[in-house]
XYZ file of C-alpha atoms in Angstrom:
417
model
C 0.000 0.000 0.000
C 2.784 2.091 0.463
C 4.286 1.851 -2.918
C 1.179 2.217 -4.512
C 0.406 5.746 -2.908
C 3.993 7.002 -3.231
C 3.572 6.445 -7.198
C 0.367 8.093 -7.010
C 1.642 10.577 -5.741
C 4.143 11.112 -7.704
C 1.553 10.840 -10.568
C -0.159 13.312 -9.261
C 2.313 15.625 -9.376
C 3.178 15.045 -13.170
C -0.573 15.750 -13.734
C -0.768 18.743 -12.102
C 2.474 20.193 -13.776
C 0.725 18.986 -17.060
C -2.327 21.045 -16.490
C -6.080 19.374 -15.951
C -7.830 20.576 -18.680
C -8.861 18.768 -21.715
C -5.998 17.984 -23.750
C -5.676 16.589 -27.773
C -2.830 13.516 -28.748
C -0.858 14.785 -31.694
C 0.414 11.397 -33.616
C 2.883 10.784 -36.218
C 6.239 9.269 -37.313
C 9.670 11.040 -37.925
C 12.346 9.776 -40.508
C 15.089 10.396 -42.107
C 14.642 12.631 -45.280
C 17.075 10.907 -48.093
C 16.170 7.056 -47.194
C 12.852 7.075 -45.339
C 14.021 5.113 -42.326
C 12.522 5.982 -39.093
C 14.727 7.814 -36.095
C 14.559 6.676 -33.165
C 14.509 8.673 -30.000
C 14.086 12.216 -31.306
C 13.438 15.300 -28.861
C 9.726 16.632 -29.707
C 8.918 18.718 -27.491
C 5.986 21.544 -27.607
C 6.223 24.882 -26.131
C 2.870 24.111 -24.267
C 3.604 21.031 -22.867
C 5.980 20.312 -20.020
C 7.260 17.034 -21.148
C 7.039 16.319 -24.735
C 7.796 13.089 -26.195
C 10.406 10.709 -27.923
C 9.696 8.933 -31.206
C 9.970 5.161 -30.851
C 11.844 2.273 -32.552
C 9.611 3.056 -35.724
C 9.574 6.457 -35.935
C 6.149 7.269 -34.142
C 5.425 9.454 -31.604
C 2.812 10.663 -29.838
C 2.708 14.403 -27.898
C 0.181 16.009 -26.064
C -0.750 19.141 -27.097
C -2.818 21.404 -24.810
C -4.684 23.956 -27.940
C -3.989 24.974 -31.393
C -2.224 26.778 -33.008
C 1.305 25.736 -31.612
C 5.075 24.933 -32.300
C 6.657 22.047 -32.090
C 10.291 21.047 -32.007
C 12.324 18.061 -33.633
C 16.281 17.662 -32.514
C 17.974 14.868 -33.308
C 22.092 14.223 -33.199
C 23.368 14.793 -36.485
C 20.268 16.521 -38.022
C 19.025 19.599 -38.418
C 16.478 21.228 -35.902
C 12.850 21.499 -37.136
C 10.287 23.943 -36.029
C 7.321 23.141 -37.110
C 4.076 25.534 -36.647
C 0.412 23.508 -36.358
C -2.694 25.619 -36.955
C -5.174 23.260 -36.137
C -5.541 20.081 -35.083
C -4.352 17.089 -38.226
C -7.109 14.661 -38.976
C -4.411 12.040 -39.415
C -1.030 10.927 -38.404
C 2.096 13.619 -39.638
C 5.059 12.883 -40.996
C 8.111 14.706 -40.006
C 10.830 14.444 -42.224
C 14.402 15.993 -40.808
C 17.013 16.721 -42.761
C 20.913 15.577 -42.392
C 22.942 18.524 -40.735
C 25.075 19.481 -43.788
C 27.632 21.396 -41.314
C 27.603 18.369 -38.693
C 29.147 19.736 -34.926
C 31.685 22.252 -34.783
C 35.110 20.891 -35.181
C 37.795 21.670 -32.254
C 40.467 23.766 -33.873
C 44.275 24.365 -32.658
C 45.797 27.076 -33.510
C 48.437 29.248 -32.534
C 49.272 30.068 -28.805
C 47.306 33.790 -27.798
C 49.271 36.068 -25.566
C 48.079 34.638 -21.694
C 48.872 37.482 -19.101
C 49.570 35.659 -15.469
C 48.218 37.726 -12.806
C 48.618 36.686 -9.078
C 52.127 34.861 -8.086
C 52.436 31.756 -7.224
C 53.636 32.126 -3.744
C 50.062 31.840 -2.732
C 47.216 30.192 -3.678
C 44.154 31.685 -5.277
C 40.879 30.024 -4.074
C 38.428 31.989 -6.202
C 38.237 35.552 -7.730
C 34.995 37.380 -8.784
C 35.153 40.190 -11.621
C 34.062 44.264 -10.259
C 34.691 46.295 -13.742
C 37.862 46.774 -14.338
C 38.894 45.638 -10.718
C 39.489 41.830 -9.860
C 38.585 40.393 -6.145
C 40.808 37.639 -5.357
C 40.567 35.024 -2.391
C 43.434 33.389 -1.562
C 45.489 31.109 0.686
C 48.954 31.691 1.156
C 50.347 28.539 3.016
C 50.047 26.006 5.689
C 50.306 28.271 8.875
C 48.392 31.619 7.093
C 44.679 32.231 7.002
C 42.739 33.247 3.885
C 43.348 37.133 2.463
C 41.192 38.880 -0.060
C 42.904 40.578 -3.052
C 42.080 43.740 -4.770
C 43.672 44.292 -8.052
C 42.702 46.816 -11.055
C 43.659 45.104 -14.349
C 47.129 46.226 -14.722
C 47.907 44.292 -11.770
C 48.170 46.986 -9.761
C 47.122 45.642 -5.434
C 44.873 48.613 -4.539
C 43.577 46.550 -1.013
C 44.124 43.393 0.896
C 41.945 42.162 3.616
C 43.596 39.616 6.056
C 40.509 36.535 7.100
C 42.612 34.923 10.128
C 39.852 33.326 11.795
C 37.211 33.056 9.285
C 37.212 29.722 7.164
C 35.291 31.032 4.155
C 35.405 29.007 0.537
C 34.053 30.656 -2.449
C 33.183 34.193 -4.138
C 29.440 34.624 -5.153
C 27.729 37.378 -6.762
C 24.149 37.642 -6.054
C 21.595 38.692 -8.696
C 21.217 42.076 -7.032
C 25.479 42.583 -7.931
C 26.603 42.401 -4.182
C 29.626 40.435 -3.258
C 29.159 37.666 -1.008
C 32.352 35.959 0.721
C 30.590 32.511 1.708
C 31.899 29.798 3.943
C 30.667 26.360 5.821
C 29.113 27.926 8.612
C 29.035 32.081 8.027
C 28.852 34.150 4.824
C 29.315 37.686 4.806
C 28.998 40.936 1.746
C 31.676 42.200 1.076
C 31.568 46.278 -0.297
C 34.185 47.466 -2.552
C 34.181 51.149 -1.766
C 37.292 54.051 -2.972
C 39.584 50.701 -3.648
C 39.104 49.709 -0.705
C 37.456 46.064 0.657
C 34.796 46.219 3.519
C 33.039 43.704 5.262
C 29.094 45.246 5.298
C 27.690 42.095 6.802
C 27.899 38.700 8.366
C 24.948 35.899 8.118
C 24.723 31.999 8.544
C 25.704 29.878 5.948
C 22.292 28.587 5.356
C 20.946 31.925 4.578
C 22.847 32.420 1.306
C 21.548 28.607 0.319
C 17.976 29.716 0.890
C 17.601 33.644 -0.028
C 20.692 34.423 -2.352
C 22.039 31.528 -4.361
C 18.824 30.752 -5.672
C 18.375 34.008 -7.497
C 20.357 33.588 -10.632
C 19.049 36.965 -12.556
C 17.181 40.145 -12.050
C 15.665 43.394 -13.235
C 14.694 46.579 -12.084
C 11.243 44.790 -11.045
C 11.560 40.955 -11.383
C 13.298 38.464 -9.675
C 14.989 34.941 -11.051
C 14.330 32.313 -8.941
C 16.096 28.921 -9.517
C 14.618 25.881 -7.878
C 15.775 21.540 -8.838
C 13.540 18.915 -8.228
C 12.766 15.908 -9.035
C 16.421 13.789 -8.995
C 17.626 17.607 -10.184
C 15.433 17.065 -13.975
C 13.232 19.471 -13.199
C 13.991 22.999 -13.295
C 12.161 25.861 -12.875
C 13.028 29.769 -12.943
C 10.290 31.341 -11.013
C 9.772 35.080 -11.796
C 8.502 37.080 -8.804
C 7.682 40.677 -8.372
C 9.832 42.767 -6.265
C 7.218 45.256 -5.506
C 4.324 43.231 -4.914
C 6.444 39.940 -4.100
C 3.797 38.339 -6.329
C 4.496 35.203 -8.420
C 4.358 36.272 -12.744
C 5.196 32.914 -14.150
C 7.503 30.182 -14.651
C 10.115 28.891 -17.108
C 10.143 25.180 -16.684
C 13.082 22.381 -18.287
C 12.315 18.935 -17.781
C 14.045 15.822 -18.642
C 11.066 13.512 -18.946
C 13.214 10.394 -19.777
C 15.114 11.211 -16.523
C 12.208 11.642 -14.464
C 10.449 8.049 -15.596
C 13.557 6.391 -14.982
C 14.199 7.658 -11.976
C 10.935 6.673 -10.882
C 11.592 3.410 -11.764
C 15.128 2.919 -10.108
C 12.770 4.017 -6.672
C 10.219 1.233 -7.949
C 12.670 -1.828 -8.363
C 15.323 -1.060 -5.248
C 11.560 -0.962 -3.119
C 10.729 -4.075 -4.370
C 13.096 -6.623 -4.838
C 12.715 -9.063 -1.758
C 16.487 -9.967 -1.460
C 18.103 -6.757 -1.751
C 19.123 -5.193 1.253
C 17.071 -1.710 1.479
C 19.830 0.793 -0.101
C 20.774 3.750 2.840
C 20.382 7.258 2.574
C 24.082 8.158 1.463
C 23.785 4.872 -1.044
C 20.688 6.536 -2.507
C 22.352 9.837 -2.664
C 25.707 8.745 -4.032
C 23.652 6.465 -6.493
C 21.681 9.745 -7.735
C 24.352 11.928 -7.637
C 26.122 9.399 -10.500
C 22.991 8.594 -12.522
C 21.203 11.787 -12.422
C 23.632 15.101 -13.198
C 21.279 18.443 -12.700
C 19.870 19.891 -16.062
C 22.578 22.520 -17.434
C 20.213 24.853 -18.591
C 21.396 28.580 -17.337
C 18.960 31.474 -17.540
C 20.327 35.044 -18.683
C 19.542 38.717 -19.224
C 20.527 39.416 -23.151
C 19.679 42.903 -23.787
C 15.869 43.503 -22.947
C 14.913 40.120 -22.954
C 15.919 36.706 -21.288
C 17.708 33.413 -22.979
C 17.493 30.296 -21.747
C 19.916 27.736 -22.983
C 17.876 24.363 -23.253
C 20.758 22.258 -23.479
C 17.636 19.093 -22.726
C 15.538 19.982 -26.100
C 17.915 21.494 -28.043
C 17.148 25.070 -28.175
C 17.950 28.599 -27.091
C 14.083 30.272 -26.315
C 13.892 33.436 -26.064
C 11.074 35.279 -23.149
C 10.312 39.187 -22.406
C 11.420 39.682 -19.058
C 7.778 38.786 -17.606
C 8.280 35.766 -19.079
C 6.200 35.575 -21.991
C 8.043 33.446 -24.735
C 8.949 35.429 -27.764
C 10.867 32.875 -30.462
C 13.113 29.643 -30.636
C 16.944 28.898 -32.071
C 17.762 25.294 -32.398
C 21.251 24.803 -31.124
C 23.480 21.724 -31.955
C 26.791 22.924 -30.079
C 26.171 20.769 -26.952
C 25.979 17.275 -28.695
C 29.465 17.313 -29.533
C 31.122 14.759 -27.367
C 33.984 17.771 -26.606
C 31.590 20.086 -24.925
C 31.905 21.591 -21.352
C 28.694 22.278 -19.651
C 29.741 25.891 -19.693
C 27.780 28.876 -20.644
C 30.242 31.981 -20.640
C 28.047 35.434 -20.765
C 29.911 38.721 -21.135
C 27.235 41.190 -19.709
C 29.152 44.513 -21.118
C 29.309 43.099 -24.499
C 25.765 40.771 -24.518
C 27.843 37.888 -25.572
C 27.533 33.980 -25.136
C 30.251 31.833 -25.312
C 30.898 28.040 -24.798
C 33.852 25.880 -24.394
C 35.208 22.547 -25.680
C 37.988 20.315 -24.116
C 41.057 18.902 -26.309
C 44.290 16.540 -25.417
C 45.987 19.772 -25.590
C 43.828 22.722 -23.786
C 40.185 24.289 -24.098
C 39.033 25.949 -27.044
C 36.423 28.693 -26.644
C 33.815 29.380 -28.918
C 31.446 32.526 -28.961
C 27.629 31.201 -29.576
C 26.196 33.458 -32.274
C 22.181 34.393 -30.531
C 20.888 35.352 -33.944
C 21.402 31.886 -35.660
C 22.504 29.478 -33.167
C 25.487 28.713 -34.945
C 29.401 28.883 -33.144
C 32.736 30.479 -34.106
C 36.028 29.586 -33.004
C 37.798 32.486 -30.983
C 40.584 31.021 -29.235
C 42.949 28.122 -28.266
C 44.995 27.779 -25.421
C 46.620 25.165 -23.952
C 45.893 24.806 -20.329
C 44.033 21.460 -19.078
C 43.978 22.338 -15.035
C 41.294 24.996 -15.396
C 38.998 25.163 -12.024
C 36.613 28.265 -13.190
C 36.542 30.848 -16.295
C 34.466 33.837 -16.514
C 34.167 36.584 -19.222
C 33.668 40.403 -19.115
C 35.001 43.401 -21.611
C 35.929 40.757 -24.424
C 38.668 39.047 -22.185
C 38.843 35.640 -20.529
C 39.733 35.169 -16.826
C 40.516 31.992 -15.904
C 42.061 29.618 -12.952
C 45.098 27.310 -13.792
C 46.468 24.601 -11.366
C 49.978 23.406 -11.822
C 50.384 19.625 -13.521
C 53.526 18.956 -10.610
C 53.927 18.711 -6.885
C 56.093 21.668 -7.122
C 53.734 23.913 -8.885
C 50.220 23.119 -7.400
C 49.415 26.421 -6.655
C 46.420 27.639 -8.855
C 46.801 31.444 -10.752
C 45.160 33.070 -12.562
C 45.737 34.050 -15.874
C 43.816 36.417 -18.395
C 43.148 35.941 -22.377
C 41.781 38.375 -24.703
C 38.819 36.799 -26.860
């Protein structure tokens, strides 16, 4: 009896995400243009459903579709995205015929070294930095019998501050979607002001405040909030827009990974109910998730006056005003090449999206054009120990460990794009 309400549940909840009006069954088969074989397992997913739908072994499919007119998409490895617009409701089975991708994935290019610029020493260690204009906040550890010291350098290198952290075992940088600085650590966090060069601690709060009220706001505007929530074995995502003003609820952007989410459900199903398994534990169940079931990569940003959400699960970029109200869709193919890093690289001064592939010999970096969905090569270095890049003013800032014993220490270093 237990079992049986759990799914239910869990039913239940599907249903309710999937709305509980009166909904029509959209039917038909997807093949290959040339030969007229069926695909198997293509994404179809429709803008007004939160699921969609893979095709089967032959080629059929079947979608829900919640009113007409609407859009639906097709992505499939190697082929080219369709969009295809429905009017009204067919009176028989469609046929979806996609196309071969005539320029395939991008290929990862080497070419010649850029200029790299090193910028911290490496008689310390650099633990995170976070990018203020043309000023750069570093965190760092200096050694063994030394507490953590915070950094402030303009771009020439220049040290305009430093901030000794003796007693305070803090971990990471964050900026919050407001643009405050937030020094966070296991048990204490605390926001930091940058103020006439100089570094000031404004605040200090537990640890589990910044988990609950500031990392989960990835984006904001002069009157919205971006709220990021995972569910769901971390397949379902949804960016909640809220009203600063009237704290009120607009809408929400949802990504799911429905093939995720039914297998998941049935991983829960079997370890419940074989008789001569010993129940799994808590941290077994967690490790086990954490290794099947990696959180969608599907980042939310501000591009000019509008928002872009990379749906790296269906194969799109979609494109929302700010109140959420979706405007158009790009089909992407960048992310199915086996090279990709889940990395979205956004340089707010210049609106620009960039992505990044790993080689043998370094990463590659390639700017995502948001008109087409197509990518360009930019640059090539050769540096496999990266921990974290970021972008801003058409330059790259990244973190380098060193390969040996003797040079561990990570630095960072600086590329122009």
């Amino acid at each position: 009896m237990k079992k049986i309400s759990l799914l239910l549940i869990l039913f239940s909840f599907l249903k309710f995400h999937l709305g509980a009006q009166d909904t029509f069954i959209l039917e038909g088969k997807v093949v290959d243009a040339k030969t007229n074989l069926p695909l198997e397992k293509v994404n179809i997913f429709n803008q007004t459903s939160v699921f969609g739908a893979y095709s089967e072994l032959d080629g059929t499919f079947q979608i829900e579709i919640e009113d007409y007119p609407t859009v639906i998409i097709f992505s499939y490895i190697g082929y080219e995205n369709l969009l295809l617009t429905i009017e009204e409701e067919p009176t028989e089975p469609i046929t979806i015929r996609l196309q071969r991708s005539i320029f395939g994935l991008p290929e990862i290019e080497v070419t010649d070294q850029p200029k790299i610029e090193k910028l911290t020493k490496k008689n310390y260690t650099v633990k995170d930095f976070i990018l203020d204009k043309n000023k750069i906040l570093i965190l760092t550890f200096p050694g063994t019998f030394s507490g953590n010291k915070l950094i402030l350098k303009d771009w020439d290198g220049t040290v305009l501050d430093k901030l000794k952290l003796e007693k305070e075992k803090v971990q990471t940088l964050h900026r919050s979607c407001l643009g405050n600085i937030h020094l966070v650590g296991k048990k204490y966090g605390f926001e930091i002001g940058l103020q006439d060069d100089k570094i000031l601690i404004i605040s200090k709060y537990p640890a589990r405040q910044f988990e609950k009220l500031i990392k989960p706001c990835v984006a904001a505007t002069d009157q919205l909030l971006y709220w990021q929530k995972y569910s769901m074995q971390d397949q379902f995502l949804t960016y909640t827009i809220i009203s600063k003003k009237e704290k009120d609820i607009i809408t929400k952007i949802k990504v799911v990974d429905g093939i995720n989410i039914s297998r998941s459900m049935d991983d829960f199903v079997l370890q419940d109910a074989l008789p001569d398994v010993p129940q799994a534990s808590w941290i077994e169940r967690q490790s086990w998730k954490q290794l099947m079931y990696k959180p969608i990569f599907s980042p939310l940003k501000i591009y000019h006056n509008e928002l872009c959400l990379f749906d790296h699960v269906n194969g799109y970029l979609e494109f929302f005003t700010f109140k959420g109200t979706s405007l158009r869709y790009l089909p992407i193919t960048y992310h199915q090449n086996k090279k990709w890093e889940k990395q979205i690289l956004f340089d707010k001064k210049y609106n620009k999206a960039y992505t990044v592939y790993d080689t043998k010999k370094g990463k590659s970096i390639y700017e995502i054009n948001l008109k087409d969905g197509s990518v360009e090569p930019i640059v090539f270095f050769n540096a496999t120990h990266i921990e974290k890049m970021e972008v801003y003013d058409g330059h790259l800032f990244y973190l380098e460990s060193g390969v040996t014993n003797a040079d561990r220490n990570r630095v960072l270093h600086r590329v122009k794009l």
